[in-house]
XYZ file of C-alpha atoms in Angstrom:
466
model
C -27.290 -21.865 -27.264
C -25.271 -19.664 -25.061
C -22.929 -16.941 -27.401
C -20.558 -14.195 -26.881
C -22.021 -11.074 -29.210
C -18.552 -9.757 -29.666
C -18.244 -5.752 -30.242
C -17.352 -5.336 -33.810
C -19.319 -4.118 -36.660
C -21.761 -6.096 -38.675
C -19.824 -5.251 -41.445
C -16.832 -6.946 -40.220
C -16.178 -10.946 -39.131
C -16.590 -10.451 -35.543
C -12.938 -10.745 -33.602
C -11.012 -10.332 -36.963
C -8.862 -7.699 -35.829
C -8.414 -8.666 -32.173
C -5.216 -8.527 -30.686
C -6.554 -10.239 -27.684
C -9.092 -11.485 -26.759
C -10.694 -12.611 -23.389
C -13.639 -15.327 -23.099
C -16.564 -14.400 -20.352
C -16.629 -15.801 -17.157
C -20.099 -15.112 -16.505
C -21.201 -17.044 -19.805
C -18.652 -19.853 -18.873
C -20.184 -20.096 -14.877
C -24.170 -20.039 -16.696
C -23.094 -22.685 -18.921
C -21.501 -24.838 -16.464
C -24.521 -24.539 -14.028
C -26.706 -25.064 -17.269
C -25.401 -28.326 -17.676
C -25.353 -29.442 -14.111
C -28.564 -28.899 -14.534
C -29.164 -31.081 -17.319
C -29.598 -28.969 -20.006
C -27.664 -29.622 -23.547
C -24.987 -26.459 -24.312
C -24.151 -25.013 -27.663
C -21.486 -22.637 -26.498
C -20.445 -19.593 -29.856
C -18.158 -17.066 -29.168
C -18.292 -14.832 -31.926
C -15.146 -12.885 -31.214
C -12.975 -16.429 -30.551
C -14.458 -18.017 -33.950
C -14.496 -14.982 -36.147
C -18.132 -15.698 -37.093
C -20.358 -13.666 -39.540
C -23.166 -12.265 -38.611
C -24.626 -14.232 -41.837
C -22.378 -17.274 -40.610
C -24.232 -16.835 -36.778
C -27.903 -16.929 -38.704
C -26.818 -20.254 -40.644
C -25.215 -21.692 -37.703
C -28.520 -21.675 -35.889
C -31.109 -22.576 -38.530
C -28.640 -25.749 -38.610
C -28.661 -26.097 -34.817
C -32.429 -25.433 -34.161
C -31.408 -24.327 -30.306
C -34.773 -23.179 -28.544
C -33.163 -20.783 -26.350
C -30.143 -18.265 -27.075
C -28.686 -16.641 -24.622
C -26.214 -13.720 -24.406
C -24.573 -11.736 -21.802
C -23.662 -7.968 -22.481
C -21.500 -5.040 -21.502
C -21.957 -1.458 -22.378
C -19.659 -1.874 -25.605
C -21.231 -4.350 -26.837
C -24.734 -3.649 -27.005
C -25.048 -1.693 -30.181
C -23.492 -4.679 -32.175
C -25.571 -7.091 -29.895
C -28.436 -5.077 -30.993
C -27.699 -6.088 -34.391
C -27.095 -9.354 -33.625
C -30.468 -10.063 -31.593
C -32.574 -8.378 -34.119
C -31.575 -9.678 -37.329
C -31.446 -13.322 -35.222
C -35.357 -12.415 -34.196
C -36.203 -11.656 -38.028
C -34.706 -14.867 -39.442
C -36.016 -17.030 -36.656
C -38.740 -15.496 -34.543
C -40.037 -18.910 -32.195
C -36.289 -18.811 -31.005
C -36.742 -17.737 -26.718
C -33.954 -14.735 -26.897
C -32.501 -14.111 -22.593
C -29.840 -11.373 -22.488
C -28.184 -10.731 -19.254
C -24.877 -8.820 -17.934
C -23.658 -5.397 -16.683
C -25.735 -3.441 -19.735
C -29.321 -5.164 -19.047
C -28.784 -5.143 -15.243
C -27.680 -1.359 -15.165
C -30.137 0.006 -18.098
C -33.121 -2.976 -17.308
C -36.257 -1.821 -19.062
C -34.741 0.389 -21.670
C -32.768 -3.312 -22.766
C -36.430 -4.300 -23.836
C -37.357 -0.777 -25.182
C -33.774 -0.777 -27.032
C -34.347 -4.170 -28.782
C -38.103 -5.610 -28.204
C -36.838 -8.514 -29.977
C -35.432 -9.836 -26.216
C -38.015 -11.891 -24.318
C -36.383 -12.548 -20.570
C -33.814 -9.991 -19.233
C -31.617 -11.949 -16.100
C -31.166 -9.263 -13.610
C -27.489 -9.451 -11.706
C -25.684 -13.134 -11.078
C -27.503 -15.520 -13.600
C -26.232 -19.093 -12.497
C -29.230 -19.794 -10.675
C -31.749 -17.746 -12.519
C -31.294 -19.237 -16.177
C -31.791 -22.418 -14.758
C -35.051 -21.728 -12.751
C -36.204 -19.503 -15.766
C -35.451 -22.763 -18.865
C -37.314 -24.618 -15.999
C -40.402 -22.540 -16.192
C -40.696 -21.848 -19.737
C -39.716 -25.790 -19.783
C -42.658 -26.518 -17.979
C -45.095 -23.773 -18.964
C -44.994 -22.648 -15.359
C -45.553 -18.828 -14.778
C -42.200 -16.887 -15.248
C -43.328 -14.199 -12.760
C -42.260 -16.906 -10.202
C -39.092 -16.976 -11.035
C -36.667 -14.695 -8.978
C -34.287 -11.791 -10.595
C -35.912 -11.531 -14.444
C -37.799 -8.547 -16.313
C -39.960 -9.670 -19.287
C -42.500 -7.375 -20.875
C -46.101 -8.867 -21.170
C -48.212 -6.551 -23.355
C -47.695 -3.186 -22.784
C -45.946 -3.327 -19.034
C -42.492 -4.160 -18.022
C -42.825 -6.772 -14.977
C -39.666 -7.249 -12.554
C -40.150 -10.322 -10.581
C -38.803 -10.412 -6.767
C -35.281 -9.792 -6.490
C -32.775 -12.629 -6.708
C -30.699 -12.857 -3.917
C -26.781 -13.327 -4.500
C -24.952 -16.886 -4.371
C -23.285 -16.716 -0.928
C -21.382 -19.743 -1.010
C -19.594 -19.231 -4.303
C -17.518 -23.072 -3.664
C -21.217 -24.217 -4.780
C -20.897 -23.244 -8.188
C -19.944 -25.570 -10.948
C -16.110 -24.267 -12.314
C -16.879 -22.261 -15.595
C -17.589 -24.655 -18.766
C -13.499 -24.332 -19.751
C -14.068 -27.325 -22.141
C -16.376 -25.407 -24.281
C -12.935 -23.217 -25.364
C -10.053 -23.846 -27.618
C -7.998 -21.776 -25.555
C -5.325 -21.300 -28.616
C -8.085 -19.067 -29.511
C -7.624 -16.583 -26.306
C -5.131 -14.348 -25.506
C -4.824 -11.827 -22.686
C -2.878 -8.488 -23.609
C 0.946 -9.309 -23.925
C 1.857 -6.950 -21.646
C 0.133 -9.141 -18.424
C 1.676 -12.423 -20.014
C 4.705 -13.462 -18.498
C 5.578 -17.080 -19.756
C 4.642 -18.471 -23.028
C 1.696 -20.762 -23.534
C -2.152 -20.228 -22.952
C -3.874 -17.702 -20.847
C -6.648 -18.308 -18.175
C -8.510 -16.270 -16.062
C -10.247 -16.794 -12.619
C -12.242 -14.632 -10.407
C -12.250 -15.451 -6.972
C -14.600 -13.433 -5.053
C -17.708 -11.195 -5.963
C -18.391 -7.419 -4.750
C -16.428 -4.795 -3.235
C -17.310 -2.553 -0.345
C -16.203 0.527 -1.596
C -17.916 3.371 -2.941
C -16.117 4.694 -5.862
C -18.520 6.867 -8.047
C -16.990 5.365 -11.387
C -17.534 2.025 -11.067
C -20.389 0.099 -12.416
C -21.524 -2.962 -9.270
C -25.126 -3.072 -11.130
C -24.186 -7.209 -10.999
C -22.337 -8.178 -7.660
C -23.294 -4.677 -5.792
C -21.284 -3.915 -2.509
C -21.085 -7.374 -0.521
C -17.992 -8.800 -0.626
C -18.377 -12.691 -1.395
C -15.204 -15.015 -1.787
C -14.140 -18.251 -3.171
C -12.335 -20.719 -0.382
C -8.609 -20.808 -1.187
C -9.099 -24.635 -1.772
C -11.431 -23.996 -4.126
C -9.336 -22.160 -5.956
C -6.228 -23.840 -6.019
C -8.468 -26.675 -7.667
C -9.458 -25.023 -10.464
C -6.108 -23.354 -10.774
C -4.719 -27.210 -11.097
C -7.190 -27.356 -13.748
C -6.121 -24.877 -16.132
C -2.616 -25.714 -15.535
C -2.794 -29.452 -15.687
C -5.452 -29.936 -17.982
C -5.536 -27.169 -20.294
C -1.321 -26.268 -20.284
C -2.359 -22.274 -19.018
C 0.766 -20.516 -17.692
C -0.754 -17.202 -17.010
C -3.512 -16.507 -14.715
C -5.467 -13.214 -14.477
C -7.453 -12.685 -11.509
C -10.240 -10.822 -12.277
C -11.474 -9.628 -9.074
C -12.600 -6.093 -8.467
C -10.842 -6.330 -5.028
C -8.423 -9.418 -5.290
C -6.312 -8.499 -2.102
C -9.139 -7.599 0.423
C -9.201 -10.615 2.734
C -5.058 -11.175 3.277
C -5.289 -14.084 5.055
C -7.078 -15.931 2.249
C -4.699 -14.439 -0.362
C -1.983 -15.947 1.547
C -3.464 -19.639 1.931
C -3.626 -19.232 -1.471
C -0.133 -18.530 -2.501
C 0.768 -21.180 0.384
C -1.081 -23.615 -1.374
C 0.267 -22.657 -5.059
C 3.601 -23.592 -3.359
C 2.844 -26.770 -1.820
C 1.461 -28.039 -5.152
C 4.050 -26.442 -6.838
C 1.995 -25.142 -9.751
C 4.227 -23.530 -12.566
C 2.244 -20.522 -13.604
C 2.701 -16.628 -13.265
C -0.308 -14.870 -12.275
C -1.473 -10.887 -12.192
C -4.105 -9.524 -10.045
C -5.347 -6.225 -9.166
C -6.243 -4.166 -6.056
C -6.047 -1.199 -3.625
C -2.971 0.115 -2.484
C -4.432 0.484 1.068
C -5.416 -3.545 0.696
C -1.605 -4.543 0.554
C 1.537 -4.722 3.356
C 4.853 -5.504 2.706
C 4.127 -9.257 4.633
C 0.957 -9.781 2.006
C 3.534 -8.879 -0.783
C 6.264 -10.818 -0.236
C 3.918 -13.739 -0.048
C 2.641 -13.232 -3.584
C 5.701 -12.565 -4.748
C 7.064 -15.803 -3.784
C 3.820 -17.645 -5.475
C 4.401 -16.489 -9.210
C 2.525 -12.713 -8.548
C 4.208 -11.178 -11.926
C 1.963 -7.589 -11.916
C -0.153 -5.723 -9.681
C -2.785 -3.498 -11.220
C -3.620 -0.288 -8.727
C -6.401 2.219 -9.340
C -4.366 5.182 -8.380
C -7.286 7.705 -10.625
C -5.823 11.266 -9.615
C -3.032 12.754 -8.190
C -5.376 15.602 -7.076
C -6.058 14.921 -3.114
C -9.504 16.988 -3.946
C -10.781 14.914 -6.393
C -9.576 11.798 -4.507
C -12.582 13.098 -2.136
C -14.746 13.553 -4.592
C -14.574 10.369 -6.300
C -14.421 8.448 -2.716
C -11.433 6.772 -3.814
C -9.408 8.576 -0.483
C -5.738 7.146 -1.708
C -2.762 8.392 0.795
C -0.381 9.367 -2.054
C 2.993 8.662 0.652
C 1.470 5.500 1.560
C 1.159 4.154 -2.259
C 5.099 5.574 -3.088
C 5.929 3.437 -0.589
C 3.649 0.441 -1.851
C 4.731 0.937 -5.247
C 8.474 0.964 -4.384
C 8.210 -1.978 -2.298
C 6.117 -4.386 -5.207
C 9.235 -3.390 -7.329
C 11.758 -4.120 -4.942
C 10.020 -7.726 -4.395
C 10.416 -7.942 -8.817
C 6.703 -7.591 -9.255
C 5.414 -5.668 -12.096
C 3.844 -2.447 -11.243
C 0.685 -0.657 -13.302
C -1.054 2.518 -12.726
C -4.698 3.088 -13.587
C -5.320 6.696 -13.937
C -8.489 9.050 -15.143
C -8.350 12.519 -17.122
C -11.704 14.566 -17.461
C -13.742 14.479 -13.724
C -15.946 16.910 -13.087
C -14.663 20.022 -12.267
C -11.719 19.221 -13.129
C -8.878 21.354 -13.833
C -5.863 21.082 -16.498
C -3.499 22.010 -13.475
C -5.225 18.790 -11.442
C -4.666 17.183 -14.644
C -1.009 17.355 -15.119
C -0.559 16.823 -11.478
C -2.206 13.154 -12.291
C 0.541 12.826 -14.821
C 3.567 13.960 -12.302
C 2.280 11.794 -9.956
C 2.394 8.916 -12.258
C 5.749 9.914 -13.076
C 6.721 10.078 -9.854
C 5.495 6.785 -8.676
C 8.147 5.355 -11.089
C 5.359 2.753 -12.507
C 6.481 -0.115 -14.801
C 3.020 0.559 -17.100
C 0.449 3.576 -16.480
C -2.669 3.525 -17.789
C -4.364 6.684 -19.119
C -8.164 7.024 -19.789
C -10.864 9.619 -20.207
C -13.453 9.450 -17.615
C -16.030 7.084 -18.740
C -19.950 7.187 -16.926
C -20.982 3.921 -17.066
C -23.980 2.819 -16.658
C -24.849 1.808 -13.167
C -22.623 4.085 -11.823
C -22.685 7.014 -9.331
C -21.106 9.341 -12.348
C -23.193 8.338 -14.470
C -26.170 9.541 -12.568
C -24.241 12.578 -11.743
C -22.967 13.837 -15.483
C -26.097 11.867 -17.669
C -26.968 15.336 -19.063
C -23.846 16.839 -19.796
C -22.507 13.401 -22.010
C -21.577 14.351 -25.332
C -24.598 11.847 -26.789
C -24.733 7.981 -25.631
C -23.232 6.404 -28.379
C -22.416 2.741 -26.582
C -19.769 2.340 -28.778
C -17.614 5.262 -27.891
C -17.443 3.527 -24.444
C -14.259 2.290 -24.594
C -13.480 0.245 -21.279
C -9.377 1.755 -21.911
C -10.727 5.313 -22.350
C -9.502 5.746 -25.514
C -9.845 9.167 -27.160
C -13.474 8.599 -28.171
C -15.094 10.993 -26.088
C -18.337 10.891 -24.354
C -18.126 13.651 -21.705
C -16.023 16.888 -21.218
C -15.835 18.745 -17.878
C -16.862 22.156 -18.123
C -13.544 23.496 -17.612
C -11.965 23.117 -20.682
C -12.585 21.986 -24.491
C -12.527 19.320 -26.509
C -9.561 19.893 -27.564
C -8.075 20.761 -24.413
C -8.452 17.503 -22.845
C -7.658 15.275 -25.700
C -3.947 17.552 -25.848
C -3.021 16.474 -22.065
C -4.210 12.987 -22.767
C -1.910 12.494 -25.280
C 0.859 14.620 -23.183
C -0.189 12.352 -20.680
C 1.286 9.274 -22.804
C 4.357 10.812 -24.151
C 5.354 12.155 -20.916
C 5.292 9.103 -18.977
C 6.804 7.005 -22.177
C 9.634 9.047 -23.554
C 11.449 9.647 -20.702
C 14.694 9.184 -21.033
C 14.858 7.243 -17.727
C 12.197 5.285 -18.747
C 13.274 4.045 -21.913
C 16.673 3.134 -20.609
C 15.504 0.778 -17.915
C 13.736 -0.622 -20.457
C 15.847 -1.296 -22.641
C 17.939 -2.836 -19.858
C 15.502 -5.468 -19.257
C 14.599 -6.229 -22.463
C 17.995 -7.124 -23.320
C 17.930 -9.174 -20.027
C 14.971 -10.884 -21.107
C 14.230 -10.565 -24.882
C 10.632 -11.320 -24.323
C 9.868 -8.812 -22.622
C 11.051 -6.293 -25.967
C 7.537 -7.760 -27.706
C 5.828 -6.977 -23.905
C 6.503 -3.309 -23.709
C 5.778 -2.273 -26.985
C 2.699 -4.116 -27.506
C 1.666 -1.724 -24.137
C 3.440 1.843 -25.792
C 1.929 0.846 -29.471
C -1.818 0.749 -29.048
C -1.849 3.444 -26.575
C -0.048 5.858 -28.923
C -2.088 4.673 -31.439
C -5.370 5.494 -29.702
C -4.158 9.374 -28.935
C -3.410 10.269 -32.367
């Protein structure tokens, strides 16, 4: 059985009080290459099916599955914790692999964390989980396998590195048949038409260095999908499954042009009837690349803008040219695509003046949606290495992946309380403009749609900063 762990509490049906909720692609693509393999799928997602943790145990006495496998993010893992342990105590012959960003970032501290695991898959699991069911299949030696870490008696033993999938075409499309997609949503404010929600990555790594993100899975080498390729499984979701938004889930969607173009050539020529968000560098887009996507259904561009302080832009190698993304930014709007902001509060050595200058920057970019958050060290990443001993504890839990006001690190220049007051300045001085709030209301009574669109953005991210 292949499940989702969800990140809930046990005291809670898992997904209960989701507004949205997303399925994984990386359980989807192991499933799919699972059953190419031969291999009969159980596919659970907790969150999707509002399971139990009681419900989960009687689902699998019933079942009798020999493996279970689980992928996991930092969020997740005290819940999956939980989850693995109580499933170990109620049925300990069952073979438990756990995989994902957590495992692959953290490695032997997952088995330390939660002995109860037998097999950790180390980065891209497609091929791995099939070469590992083969061994334990065939009571062949896992040490043979390529990319695992499995304790055997008192030592941790990594096998050989697994090296990545270069031609991502040969992978199986993810298992979408395994999903009752009435049961997904994406956030309402990156859906655009009515009607189900799919998602699609389309290439694997990203070449640059930034110190906050976690590449503990796909690493630095930039690995795409043929535009063919993906047009098919667009037609897919569309035709098969009635999706009319896509979310592109790349790190670095626009980083080869050319293919991006084929692709938005070939959503034309097939005329495909979807609208579609993506996210990427500001340096990765021109004015030709734009136009091109706008003319495809490209609805919203996501850019990781992070600080408005040219210091820190050094320090966290992100190296934006602040005219350069005005002019980007005014340009997506011009073409009617949907602009959003990504922007940190808290680096190191940061100061409350570098702070509000994020804030008047985001202003001044005239952004459709920004996105505040509180620096977050993941694990895996640069900053986490950097600021491990100065975290405020390592409560998993608190790591929200929007930032929200649980904190996990301060920079020594100010308080607590410091920070979380121009966080939530941050919010109510980009939202309550009056300028703001009159184009919006412009466009919401142009489209009425769009009214439940913007506040389901403003809502939760008040919410979070009270």
């Amino acid at each position: 059985m292949i499940f989702d762990p969800g990140n809930l509490s046990e005291k809670t049906k898992i997904g209960g009080s989701l507004k949205h909720h997303l399925p994984k692609l990386g359980l989807l693509y192991v499933a799919s290459s699972l059953e190419r393999a031969g291999h009969d799928i159980l596919f659970q997602d907790l969150g999707a099916n509002y399971k139990s943790n009681k419900d989960f145990i009687n689902l699998l006495k019933d079942q009798k599955p020999k493996y279970l496998c689980c992928s996991v993010v930092v969020t997740e893992w005290p819940n999956a914790k939980r989850i693995l342990k109580l499933v170990k105590k109620h049925l300990p012959n069952l073979v438990i692999i756990v995989g994902g960003p957590q495992p692959t970032a953290i490695r032997e501290k997952t088995l330390s964390e939660c002995q109860e695991i037998d097999y950790v898959v180390l980065g891209e699991g497609e091929i791995t989980i099939v070469d590992l069911l083969d061994a334990l299949e065939n009571n062949k030696d896992p040490h043979f396998v390529e990319g695992i870490l499995y304790k055997q008696e008192d030592k941790y033993i990594f096998t050989e590195d697994r090296k990545f999938v270069h031609d991502l075409d040969s992978l199986s499309f993810p298992a979408w048949h395994f999903l009752d997609f009435q049961k997904y949503s994406m956030s309402v404010a990156g859906k655009f038409k009515r009607g189900n929600d799919g998602y699609i990555i389309t290439s694997r790594g990203c070449p640059y260095t930034c110190i906050f993100c976690d590449k503990s899975v796909f690493k630095h080498r930039y690995r795409s999908r043929s535009a063919e390729n993906i047009i098919e499984e667009i037609e897919m979701l569309v035709k098969k499954y009635g999706v009319k938004n896509i979310m592109f889930f790349d790190d670095l969607f626009t980083l080869d042009k050319q293919r991006v173009k084929k692709i938005c050539d070939l959503i034309k020529t097939k005329k495909l009837d979807f609208a579609w968000t993506c996210q990427a560098r500001l340096d990765s887009v021109d004015e030709d690349l734009l136009k091109n996507m706008a003319s495809a259904g490209c609805m919203q561009i996501g850019y990781g803008v992070e600080t408005g302080s040219e210091r820190l832009q050094k320090f966290i190698r992100k190296n934006i040219d602040f005219n350069y993304a005005k002019k980007i930014i005014k340009l997506t709007k011009n073409l009617g695509i949907e602009t959003k902001g990504f922007f940190m509060l808290g680096f190191p050595t940061e100061t409350k003046e570098e702070m509000n200058t994020t804030i008047d920057l985001a202003i001044e970019l005239d952004l459709d949606i920004a996105v505040f958050s509180l620096v977050t060290p993941y694990p895996g990443t640069d900053l986490y290495i950097l600021i491990e001993n100065q975290m405020i504890g390592k409560d998993w839990s608190k790591f929200s992946p929007l930032g929200s006001s649980n904190l996990v690190y301060v920079p020594e220049t100010m308080t607590k309380k410091e920070l979380l007051k121009i966080y939530k300045k941050a919010f109510i001085k980009f939202y309550l403009r009056p300028t703001y709030l009159l184009k919006k209301l412009l466009s919401v009574l142009k489209h009425p749609y769009y009214a439940e669109r913007y506040f389901s953005v403003i809502k939760p991210l008040f919410k979070s900063i009270k």
